Structures are given as structure tokens and as C-alpha cells.
GROMACS .gro file of C-alpha atoms in nm:
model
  400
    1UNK     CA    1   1.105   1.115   0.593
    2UNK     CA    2   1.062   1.332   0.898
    3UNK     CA    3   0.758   1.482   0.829
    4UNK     CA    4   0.598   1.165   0.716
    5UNK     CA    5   0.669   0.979   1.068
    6UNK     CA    6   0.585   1.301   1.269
    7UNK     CA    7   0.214   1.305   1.093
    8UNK     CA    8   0.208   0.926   1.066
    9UNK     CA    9   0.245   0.946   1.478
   10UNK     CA   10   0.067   1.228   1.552
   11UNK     CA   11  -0.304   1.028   1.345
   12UNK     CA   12  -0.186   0.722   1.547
   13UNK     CA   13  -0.230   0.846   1.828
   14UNK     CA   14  -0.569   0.943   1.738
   15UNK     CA   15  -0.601   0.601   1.663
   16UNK     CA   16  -0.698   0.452   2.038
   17UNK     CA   17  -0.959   0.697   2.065
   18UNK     CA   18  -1.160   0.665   1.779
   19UNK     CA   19  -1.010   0.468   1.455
   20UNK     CA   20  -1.296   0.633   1.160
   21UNK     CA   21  -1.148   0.987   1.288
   22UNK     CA   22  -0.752   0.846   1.284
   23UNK     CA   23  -0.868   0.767   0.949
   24UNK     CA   24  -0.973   1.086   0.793
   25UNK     CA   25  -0.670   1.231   1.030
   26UNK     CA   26  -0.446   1.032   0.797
   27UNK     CA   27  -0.565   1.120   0.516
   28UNK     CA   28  -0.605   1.488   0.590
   29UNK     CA   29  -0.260   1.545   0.671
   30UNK     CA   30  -0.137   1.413   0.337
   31UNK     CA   31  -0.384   1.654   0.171
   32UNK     CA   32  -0.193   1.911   0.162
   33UNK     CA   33  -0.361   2.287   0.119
   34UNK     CA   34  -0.416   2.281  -0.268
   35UNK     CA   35  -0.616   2.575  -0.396
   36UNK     CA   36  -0.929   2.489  -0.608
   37UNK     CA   37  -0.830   2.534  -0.986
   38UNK     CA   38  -0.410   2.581  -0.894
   39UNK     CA   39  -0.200   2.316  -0.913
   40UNK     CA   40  -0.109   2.027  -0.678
   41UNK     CA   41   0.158   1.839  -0.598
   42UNK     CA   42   0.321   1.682  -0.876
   43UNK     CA   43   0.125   1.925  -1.125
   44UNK     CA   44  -0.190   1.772  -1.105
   45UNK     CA   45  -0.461   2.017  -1.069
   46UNK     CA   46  -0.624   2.093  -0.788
   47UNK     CA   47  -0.996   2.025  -0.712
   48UNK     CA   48  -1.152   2.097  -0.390
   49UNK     CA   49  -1.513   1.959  -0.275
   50UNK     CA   50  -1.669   2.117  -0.004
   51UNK     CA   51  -1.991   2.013   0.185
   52UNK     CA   52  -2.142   2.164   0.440
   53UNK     CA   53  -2.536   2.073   0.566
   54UNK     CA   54  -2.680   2.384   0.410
   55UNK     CA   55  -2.572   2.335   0.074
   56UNK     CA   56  -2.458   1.956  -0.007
   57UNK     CA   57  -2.189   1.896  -0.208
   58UNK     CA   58  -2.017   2.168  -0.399
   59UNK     CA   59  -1.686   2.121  -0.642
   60UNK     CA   60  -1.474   2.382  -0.753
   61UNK     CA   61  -1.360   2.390  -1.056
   62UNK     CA   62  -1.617   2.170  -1.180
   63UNK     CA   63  -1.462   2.144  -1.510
   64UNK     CA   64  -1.062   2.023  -1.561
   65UNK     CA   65  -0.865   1.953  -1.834
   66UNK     CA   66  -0.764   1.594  -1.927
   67UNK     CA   67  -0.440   1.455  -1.712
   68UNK     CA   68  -0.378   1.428  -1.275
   69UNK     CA   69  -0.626   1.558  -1.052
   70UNK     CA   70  -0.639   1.599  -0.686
   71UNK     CA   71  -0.982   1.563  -0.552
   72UNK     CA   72  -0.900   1.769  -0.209
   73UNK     CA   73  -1.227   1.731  -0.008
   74UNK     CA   74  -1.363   1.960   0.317
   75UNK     CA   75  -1.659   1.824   0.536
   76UNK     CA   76  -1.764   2.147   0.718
   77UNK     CA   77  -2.070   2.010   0.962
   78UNK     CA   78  -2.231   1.756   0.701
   79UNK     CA   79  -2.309   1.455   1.014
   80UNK     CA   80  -2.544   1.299   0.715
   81UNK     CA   81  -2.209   1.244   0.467
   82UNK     CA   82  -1.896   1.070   0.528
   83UNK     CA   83  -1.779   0.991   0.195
   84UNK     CA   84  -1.701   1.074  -0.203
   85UNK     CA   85  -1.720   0.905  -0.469
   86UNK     CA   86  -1.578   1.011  -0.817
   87UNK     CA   87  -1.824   0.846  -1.118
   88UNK     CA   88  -1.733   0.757  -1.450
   89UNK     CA   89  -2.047   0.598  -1.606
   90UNK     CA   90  -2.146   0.328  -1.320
   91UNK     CA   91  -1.794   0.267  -1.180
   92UNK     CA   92  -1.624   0.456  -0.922
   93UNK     CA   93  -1.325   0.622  -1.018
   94UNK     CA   94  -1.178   0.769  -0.683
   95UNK     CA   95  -1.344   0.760  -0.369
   96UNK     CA   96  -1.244   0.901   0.007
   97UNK     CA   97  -1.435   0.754   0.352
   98UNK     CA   98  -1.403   0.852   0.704
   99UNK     CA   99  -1.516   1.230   0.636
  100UNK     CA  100  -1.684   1.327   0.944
  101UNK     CA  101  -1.763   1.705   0.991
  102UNK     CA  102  -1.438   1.888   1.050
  103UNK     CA  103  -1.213   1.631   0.842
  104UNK     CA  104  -1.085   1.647   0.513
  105UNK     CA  105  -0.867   1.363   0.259
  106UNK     CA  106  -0.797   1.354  -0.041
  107UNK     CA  107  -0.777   1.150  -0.384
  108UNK     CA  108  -0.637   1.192  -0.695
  109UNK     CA  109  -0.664   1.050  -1.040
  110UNK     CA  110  -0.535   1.066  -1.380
  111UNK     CA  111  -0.862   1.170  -1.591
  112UNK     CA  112  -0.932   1.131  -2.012
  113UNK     CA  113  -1.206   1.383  -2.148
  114UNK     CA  114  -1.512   1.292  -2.067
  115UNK     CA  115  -1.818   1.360  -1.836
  116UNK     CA  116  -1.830   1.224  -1.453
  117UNK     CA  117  -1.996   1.279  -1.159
  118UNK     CA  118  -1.916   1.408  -0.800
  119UNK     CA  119  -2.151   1.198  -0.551
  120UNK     CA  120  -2.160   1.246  -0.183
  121UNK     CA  121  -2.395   1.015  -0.059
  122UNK     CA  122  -2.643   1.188   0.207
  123UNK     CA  123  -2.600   1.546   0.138
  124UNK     CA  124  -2.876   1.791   0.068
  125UNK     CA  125  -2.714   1.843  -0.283
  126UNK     CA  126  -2.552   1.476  -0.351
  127UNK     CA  127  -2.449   1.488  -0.729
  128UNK     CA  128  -2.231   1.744  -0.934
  129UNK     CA  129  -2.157   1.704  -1.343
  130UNK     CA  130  -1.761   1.761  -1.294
  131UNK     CA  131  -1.648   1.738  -1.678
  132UNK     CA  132  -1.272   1.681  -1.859
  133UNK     CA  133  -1.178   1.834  -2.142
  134UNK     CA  134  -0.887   1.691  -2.395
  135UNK     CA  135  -0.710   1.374  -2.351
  136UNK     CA  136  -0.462   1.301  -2.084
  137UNK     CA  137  -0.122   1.248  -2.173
  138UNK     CA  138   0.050   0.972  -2.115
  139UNK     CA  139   0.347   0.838  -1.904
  140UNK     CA  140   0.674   0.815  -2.125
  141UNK     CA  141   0.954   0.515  -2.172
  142UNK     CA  142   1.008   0.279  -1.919
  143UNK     CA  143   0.720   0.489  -1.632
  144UNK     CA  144   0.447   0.412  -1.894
  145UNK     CA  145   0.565   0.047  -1.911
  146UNK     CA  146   0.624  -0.036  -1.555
  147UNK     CA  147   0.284   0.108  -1.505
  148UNK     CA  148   0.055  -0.088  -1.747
  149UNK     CA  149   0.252  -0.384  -1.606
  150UNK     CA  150   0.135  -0.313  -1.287
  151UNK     CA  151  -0.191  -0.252  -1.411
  152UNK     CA  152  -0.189  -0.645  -1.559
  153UNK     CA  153  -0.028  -0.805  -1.251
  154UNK     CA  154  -0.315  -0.613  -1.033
  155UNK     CA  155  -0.528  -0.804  -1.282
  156UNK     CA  156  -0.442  -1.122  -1.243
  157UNK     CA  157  -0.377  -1.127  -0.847
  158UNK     CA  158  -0.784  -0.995  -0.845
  159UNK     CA  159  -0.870  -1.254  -1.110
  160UNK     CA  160  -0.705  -1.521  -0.869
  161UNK     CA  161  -0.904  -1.374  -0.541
  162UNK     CA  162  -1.241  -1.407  -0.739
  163UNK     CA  163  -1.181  -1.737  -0.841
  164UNK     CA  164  -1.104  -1.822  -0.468
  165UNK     CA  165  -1.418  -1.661  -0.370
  166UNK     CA  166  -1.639  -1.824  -0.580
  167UNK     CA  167  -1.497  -2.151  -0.474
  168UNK     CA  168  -1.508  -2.078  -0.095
  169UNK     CA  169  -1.854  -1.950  -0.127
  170UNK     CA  170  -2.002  -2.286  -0.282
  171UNK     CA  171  -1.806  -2.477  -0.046
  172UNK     CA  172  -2.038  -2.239   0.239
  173UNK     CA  173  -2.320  -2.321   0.068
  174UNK     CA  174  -2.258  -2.672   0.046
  175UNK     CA  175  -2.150  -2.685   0.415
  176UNK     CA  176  -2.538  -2.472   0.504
  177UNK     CA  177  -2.678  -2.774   0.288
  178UNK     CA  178  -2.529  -3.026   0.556
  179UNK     CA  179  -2.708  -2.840   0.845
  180UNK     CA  180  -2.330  -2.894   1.045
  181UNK     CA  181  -2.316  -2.594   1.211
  182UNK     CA  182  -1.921  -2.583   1.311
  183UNK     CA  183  -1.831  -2.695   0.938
  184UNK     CA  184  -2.053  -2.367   0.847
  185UNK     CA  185  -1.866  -2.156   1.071
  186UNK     CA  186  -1.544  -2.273   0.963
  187UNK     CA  187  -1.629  -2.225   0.569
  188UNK     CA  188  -1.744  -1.908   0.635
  189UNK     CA  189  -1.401  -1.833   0.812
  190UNK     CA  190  -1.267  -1.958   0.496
  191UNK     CA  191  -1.422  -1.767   0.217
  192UNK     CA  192  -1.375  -1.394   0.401
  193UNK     CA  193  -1.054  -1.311   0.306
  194UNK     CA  194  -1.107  -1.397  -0.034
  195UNK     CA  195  -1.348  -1.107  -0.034
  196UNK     CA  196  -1.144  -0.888   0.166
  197UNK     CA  197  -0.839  -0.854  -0.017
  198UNK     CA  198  -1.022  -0.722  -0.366
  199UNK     CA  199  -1.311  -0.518  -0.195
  200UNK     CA  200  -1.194  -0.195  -0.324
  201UNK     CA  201  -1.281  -0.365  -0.671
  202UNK     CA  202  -1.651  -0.475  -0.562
  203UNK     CA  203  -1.715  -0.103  -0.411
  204UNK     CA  204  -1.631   0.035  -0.739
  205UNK     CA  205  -1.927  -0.154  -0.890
  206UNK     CA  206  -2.178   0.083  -0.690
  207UNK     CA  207  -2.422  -0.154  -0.490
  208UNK     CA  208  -2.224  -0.466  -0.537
  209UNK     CA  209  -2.023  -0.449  -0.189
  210UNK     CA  210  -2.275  -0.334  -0.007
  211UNK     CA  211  -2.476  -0.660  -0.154
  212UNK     CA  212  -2.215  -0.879  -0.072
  213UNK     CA  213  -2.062  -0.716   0.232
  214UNK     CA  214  -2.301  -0.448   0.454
  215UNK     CA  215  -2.318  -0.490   0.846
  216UNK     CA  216  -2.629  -0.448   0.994
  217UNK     CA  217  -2.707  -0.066   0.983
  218UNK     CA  218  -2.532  -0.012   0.663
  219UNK     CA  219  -2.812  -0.041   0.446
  220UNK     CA  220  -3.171  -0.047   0.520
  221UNK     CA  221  -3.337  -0.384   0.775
  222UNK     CA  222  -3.565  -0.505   0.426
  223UNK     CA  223  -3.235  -0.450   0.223
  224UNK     CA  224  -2.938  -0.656   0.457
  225UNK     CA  225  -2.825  -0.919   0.272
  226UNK     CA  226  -2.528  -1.121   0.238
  227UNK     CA  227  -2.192  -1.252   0.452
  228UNK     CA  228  -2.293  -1.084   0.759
  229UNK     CA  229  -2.625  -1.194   0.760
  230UNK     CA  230  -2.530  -1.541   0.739
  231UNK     CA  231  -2.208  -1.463   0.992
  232UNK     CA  232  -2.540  -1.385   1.237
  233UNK     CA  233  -2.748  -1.635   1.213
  234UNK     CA  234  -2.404  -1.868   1.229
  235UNK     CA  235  -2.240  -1.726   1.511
  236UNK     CA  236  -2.523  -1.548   1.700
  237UNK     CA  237  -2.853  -1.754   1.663
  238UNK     CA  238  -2.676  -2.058   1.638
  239UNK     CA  239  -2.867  -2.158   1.306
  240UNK     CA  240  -2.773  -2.331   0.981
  241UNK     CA  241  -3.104  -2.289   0.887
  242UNK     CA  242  -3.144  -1.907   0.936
  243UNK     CA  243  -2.841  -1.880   0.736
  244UNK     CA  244  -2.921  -2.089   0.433
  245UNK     CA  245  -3.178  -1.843   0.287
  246UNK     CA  246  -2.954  -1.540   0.245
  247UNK     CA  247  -2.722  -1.807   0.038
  248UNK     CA  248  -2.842  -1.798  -0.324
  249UNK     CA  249  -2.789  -1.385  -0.309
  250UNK     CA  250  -2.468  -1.415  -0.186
  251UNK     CA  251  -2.397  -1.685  -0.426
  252UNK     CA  252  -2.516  -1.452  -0.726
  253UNK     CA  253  -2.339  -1.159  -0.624
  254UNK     CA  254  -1.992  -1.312  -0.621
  255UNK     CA  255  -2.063  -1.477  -0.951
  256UNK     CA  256  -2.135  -1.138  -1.087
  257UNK     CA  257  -1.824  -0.968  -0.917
  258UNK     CA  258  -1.616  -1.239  -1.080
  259UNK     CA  259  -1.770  -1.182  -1.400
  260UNK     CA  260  -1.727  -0.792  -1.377
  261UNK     CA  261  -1.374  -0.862  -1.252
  262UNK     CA  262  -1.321  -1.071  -1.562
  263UNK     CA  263  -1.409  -0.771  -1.782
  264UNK     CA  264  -1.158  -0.554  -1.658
  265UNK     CA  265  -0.859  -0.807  -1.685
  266UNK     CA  266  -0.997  -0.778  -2.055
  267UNK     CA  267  -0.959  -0.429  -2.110
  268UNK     CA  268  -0.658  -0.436  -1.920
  269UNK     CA  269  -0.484  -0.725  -2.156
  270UNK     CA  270  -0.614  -0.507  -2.422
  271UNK     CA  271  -0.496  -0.186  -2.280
  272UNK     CA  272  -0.873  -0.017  -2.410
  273UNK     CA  273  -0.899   0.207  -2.115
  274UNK     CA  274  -1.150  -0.005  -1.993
  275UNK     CA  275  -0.953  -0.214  -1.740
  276UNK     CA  276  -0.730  -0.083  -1.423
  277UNK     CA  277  -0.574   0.226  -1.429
  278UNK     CA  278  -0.242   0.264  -1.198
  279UNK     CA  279  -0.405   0.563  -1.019
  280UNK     CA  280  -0.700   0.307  -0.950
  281UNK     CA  281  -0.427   0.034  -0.817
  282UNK     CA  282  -0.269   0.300  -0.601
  283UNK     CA  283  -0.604   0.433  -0.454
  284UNK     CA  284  -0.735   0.075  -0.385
  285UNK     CA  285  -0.407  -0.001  -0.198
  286UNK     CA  286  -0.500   0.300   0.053
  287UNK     CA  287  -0.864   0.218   0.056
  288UNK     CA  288  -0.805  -0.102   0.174
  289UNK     CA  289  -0.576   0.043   0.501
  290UNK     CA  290  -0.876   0.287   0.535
  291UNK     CA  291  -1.126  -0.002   0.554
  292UNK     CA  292  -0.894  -0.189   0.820
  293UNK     CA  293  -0.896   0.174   1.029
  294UNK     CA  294  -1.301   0.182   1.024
  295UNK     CA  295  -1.429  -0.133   1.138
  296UNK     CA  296  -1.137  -0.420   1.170
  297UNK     CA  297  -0.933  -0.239   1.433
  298UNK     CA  298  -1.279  -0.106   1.631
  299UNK     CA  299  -1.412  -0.491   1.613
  300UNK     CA  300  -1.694  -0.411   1.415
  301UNK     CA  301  -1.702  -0.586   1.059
  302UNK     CA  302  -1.698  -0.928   1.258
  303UNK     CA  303  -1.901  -0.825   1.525
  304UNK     CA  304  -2.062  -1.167   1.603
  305UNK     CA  305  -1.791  -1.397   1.508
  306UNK     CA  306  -1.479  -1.170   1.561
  307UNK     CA  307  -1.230  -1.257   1.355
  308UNK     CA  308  -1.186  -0.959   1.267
  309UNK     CA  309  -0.756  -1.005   1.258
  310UNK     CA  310  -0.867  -1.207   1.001
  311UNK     CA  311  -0.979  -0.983   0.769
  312UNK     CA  312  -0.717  -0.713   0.896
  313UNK     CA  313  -0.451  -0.942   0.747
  314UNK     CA  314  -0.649  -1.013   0.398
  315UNK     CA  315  -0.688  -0.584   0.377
  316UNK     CA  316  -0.345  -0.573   0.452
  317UNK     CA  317  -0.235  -0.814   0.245
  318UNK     CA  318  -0.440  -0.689  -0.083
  319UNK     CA  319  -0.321  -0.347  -0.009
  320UNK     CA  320   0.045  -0.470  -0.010
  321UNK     CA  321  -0.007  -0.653  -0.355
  322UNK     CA  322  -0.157  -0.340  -0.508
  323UNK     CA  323   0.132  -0.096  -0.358
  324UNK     CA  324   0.402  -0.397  -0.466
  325UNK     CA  325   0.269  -0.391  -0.837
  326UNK     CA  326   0.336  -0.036  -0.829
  327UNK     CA  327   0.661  -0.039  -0.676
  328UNK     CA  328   0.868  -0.056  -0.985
  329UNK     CA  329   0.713   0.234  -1.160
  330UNK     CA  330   0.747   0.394  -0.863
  331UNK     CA  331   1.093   0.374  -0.803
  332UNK     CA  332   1.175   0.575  -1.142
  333UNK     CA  333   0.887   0.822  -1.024
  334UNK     CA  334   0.997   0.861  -0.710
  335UNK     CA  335   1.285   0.643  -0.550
  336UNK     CA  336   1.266   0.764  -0.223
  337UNK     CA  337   0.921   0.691  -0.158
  338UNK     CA  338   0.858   0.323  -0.202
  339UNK     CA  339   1.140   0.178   0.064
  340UNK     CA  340   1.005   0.355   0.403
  341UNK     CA  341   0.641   0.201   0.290
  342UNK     CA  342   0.760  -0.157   0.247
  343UNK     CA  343   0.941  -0.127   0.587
  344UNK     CA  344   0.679  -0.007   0.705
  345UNK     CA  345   0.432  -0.273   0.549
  346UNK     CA  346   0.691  -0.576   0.705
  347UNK     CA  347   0.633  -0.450   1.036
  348UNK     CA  348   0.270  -0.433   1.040
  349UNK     CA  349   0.317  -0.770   0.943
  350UNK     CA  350   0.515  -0.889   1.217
  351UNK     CA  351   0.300  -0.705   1.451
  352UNK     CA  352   0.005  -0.941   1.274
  353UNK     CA  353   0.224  -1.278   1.298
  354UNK     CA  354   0.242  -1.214   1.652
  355UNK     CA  355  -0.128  -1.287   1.734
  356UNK     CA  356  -0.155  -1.570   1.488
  357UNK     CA  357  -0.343  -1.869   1.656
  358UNK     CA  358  -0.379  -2.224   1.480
  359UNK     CA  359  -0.675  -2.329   1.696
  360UNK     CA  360  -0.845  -2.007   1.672
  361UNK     CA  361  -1.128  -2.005   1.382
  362UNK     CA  362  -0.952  -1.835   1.094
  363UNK     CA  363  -0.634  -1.882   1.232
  364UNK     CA  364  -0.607  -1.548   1.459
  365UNK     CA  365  -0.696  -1.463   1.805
  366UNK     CA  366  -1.039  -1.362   1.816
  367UNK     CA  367  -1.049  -0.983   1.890
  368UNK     CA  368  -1.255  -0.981   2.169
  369UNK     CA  369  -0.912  -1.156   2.336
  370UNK     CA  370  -0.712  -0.871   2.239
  371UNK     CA  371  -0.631  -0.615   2.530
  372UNK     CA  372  -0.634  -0.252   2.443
  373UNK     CA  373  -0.287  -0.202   2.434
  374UNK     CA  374  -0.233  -0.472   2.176
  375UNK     CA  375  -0.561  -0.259   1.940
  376UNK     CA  376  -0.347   0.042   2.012
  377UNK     CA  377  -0.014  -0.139   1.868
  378UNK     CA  378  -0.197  -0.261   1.545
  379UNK     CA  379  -0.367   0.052   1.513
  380UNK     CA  380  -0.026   0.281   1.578
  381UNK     CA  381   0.134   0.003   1.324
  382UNK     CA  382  -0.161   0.052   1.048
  383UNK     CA  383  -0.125   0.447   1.013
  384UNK     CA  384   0.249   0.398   1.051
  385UNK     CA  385   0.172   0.252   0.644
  386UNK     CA  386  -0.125   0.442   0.578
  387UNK     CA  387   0.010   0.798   0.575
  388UNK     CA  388   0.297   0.712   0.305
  389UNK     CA  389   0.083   0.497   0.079
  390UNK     CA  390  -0.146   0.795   0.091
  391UNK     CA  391   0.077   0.988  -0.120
  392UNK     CA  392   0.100   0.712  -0.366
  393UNK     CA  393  -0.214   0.801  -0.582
  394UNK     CA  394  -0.083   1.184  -0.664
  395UNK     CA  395   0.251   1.037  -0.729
  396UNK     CA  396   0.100   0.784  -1.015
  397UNK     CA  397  -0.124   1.022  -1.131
  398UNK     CA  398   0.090   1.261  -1.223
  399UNK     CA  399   0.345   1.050  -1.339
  400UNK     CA  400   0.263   1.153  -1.733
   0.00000   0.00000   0.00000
């Protein structure tokens, strides 16, 4: 595990400076130097999407057969793009942030036949038909069982988080209805984590996260809707009443994520193809690390009410339930692989337990009361997890 904690140091110490770029540093360095159309690691085969400013978003091969790819994506000096998305139909099938100009990361996924779409929101050319031909093999014995139970127990734990959040978020809007300002703040507090654990989930349903979860500048002034509109006018303007109007949307939206979450556990129970995949599980686990690394651990998903260590531990914690449902298969895909991440994963949480607060709203210290050091610790801790788990999505993928 050398190499692992030599990279996983050298992105850390990125980390300080400027957590989006520690990010895609992470993910870049378990990339690896696949050629396009060769073979990966593992013996998935190799993809690479390049985009430059010039000319948008190119893939090559854009045509693969059916089994493990690895997406392995290039921004040259696109400022305008900082993500990929992988599309099957209207859901997103792999997806890597953080891509600044001069980064790369990578995904992988295990693919059926079928046609999908290469998106990369903002670039002068955003959409490419990528296409799969067969059907993908799959898994045998005891890999193919472990993983389609950790596809169910994924299930369930995001069926229970949706429930949660639909429960916190009417007791929100039943605390705005009492115009008590302090009860608001506290039942907004309340219902974040709920959210935070299963966002990968909700950002695979296109516009649904950014419905329930964008920050001011994320999506057009007419367009900002939802918990940080009401974390504004709670924390910021002081207002119960400013809030209240953004509640019915929000309200909406999580009934629809729980109803779109309750079709997958469907397809999952009936094993259709329509409900989570393990490659899915294991990219969602990194995803949520990555989401920690752009705005918790730079103070900028909470910026008004900061508690931000709040929603750090809920990533953190969905991430670890995701990698945990996997860790069975992945001990007969991989033994060595697993243990250094879970080690990894208790020490991050220590790290976490250390700046728990009882009196402090949410039950952290607010981040604003965190020195730099202490950032620097949680970040050095975060990518200390992140760069193993990385590798986690090429190792399911190509576990058929």
C-alpha cells in the first residue's frame, strides 16, 4: 500500500490550498494512463474524454462493447466545464466533478448494450452518442451474489434516508408554520443529513439535486430554490417568513426523490436491471468524499449557518455504508484492498468525534470556529480515504 499513501499524501497536501483541485488531484492519480480503446485495469476497456475550449467534449472510442469501462477524462483549458456525466436514458450512470483545466479523474462502469450519452455540462460541444454493443457478462458464484446483496442492502439503507427526509422536512415546514424562528433553525439542522448521506442518488435524477440542494450561484437567481434558500432567509435575514415560501418546492421535491428512490429498491428486489448496480454503489461511495472535498471542508455548502461538520459527517457516513455493502464482494475480488480503506474510514471518524459539540446546532462546532490547522487535519484525513475508495469502482466493474 505504498503507493496508495504516497499519492493519498502528496493530494492532501494540496488539500489546504484549494480543496476542488485536491479533489480532481485525487482522483487523477488513481486514473492511471489508460489508452483510449486498450484495456484498463482489471480488463475493463479504456475510454478517454477529452475537452478542451475549442472543441467541447470529445470521447474516444465512442462505441464499446458490453462489460467494465473506464471513463478516463482530460480537461485541457475548458474554465466553462468541470464535470461528466455518463447518461443512460434520464439517469446518470457515472459521473466525475472537480475537473478544472489541467486535471483529469476517472470513472468506471459495468455497461449492457445499449445507447448513452457523454454530457459535459458547459462545453462548446456538450453531448456525445457513446453506444454498447452485446450484453455484459456477469459476475460468477459467490462475487455475483455478494454483489446483488450489496446492491439490496444499498437499497434499503437509501429507502431508510428518504423516509427520514421526508419526515424531517414536514417537521421544517411545520416548525416555518409556527413563525419560531430558533425551532426553524434547529429543524432545518435536523433534516440536512438526511439529504446528505443519499445525494449521489438525487444527482443521478438530473435536476432533482440541484432542486433540492443548489447554493446560491449554482443555478440561475430566478431558478434558486430549495434548503439553502430557506438556510438564508433562516440564518441570514433572520426570517421565518422569507423562508416559508420556498417550502412547498422543497416539500415536492423530496416527495418525488422518495418516490424515485422507491422505484429503484423495486428493480433492485426484482433484480430487472432497473435498480442499483454495484459499480453505481461503489461510484456513489467516492462521490460523496468528492462532495465533502468541494464545499464542506472550504465552508461553503453551509455558508450562512455553518454547520458544515454536519454534513461532512452525513457524506462520510453514506459513503461508508455504500463502501461497507461492498466490502464482502470485495474481499473475494480483491482482499487486500478493503482493510487499509476501513482503517482509513475509522480515523476520519475519530478525527470527526473530536469536534463534536452537544450545544452546537447540529451537534458540531460550527466551522467558522475551526482554526486552519484543524481544516487541514480533516482535509489530510478525507483524501487519506478518498484515494483508495477511488479504485473501488474499476475493481467492481470488472469483477465479471
Amino acid at each position: 500500500m505504498t503507493d496508495i499513501a504516497s499519492s493519498s499524501s502528496a493530494a492532501a497536501s494540496a488539500a489546504a490550498a484549494s480543496p476542488a483541485a485536491a479533489a480532481s488531484a485525487a482522483a487523477g492519480s488513481a486514473a492511471g494512463g489508460s489508452a483510449a480503446g486498450g484495456s484498463a485495469a482489471g480488463g475493463a476497456t479504456a475510454v478517454t474524454v477529452t475537452i478542451t475550449a475549442a472543441d467541447g467534449c470529445t470521447v474516444e472510442p465512442n462505441t464499446v462493447p458490453a462489460g467494465p469501462v473506464t471513463f478516463t477524462i482530460s480537461n485541457v483549458d475548458a474554465t466553462a466545464v468541470s464535470e461528466v456525466h455518463l447518461m443512460g436514458g434520464d439517469r446518470i450512470r457515472g459521473e466525475r466533478e472537480n475537473l478544472a483545466p489541467g486535471f483529469d479523474g476517472n470513472f468506471s462502469v459495468t455497461l449492457d448494450g445499449g445507447s448513452y450519452q457523454v454530457l459535459c455540462p458547459g462545453a462548446a460541444t456538450e453531448t456525445q452518442p457513446f453506444t454498447v454493443t452485446g450484453k455484459a457478462a456477469q459476475a460468477s458464484g459467490d462475487v455475483n451474489d455478494l454483489l446483488a446483496k450489496a446492491t439490496s442492502d444499498y437499497s434499503e439503507y437509501v429507502s431508510t434516508q428518504a423516509d427520514y427526509l421526508v419526515g424531517a422536512t414536514a417537521e421544517l415546514a411545520t416548525a416555518l408554520k409556527s413563525g419560531d424562528l430558533k425551532k426553524s433553525q434547529q429543524a432545518y439542522a435536523k433534516a440536512r443529513p438526511f439529504y446528505e448521506r443519499i445525494e449521489p442518488v438525487a444527482e443521478s435524477f438530473g435536476d432533482l439535486d440541484p432542486d433540492i440542494d443548489a447554493r446560491d450561484g449554482d443555478v440561475p437567481a430566478a431558478q434558486w430554490k430549495g434548503f439553502h434558500q430557506i438556510e438564508k432567509a433562516l440564518f441570514v435575514d433572520k426570517s421565518v417568513a422569507k423562508a416559508e415560501p420556498f417550502m412547498a418546492d422543497l416539500t415536492s421535491n423530496v416527495a418525488k426523490l422518495k418516490s424515485l428512490t422507491a422505484e429503484l429498491a423495486k428493480g433492485t428486489e426484482a433484480g430487472d436491471g432497473k435498480g442499483y448496480q454495484p459499480d453505481e454503489v461503489a461510484n456513489g461511495a467516492s462521490s460523496l468524499l468528492e462532495e465533502v472535498q468541494k464545499s464542506k471542508i472550504s465552508g461553503e455548502e453551509e455558508r450562512y449557518s455553518h454547520i458544515d461538520l454536519l454534513d461532512f459527517a452525513a457524506n462520510v457516513e453514506g459513503s461508508q455504508q455504500a463502501f461497507a455493502a461492498l466490502t464482502p464482494a470485495l474481499d473475494k475480488i480483491d482482499p487486500q484492498l478493503a482493510p487499509p480503506i476501513s482503517a482509513r474510514f475509522a480515523a476520519l471518524n475519530t478525527l470527526l468525534e473530536s469536534h463534536r459539540d452537544a450545544a452546537a446546532l447540529g451537534g458540531y462546532a460550527l466551522y467558522t470556529d475551526l482554526s486552519k490547522a484543524e481544516v487541514k487535519a480533516l482535509a489530510d484525513a478525507l483524501l487519506a480515504v478518498q484515494e483508495p475508495l477511488s479504485q473501488v469502482s474499476a475493481k467492481v466493474a470488472s469483477a465479471g
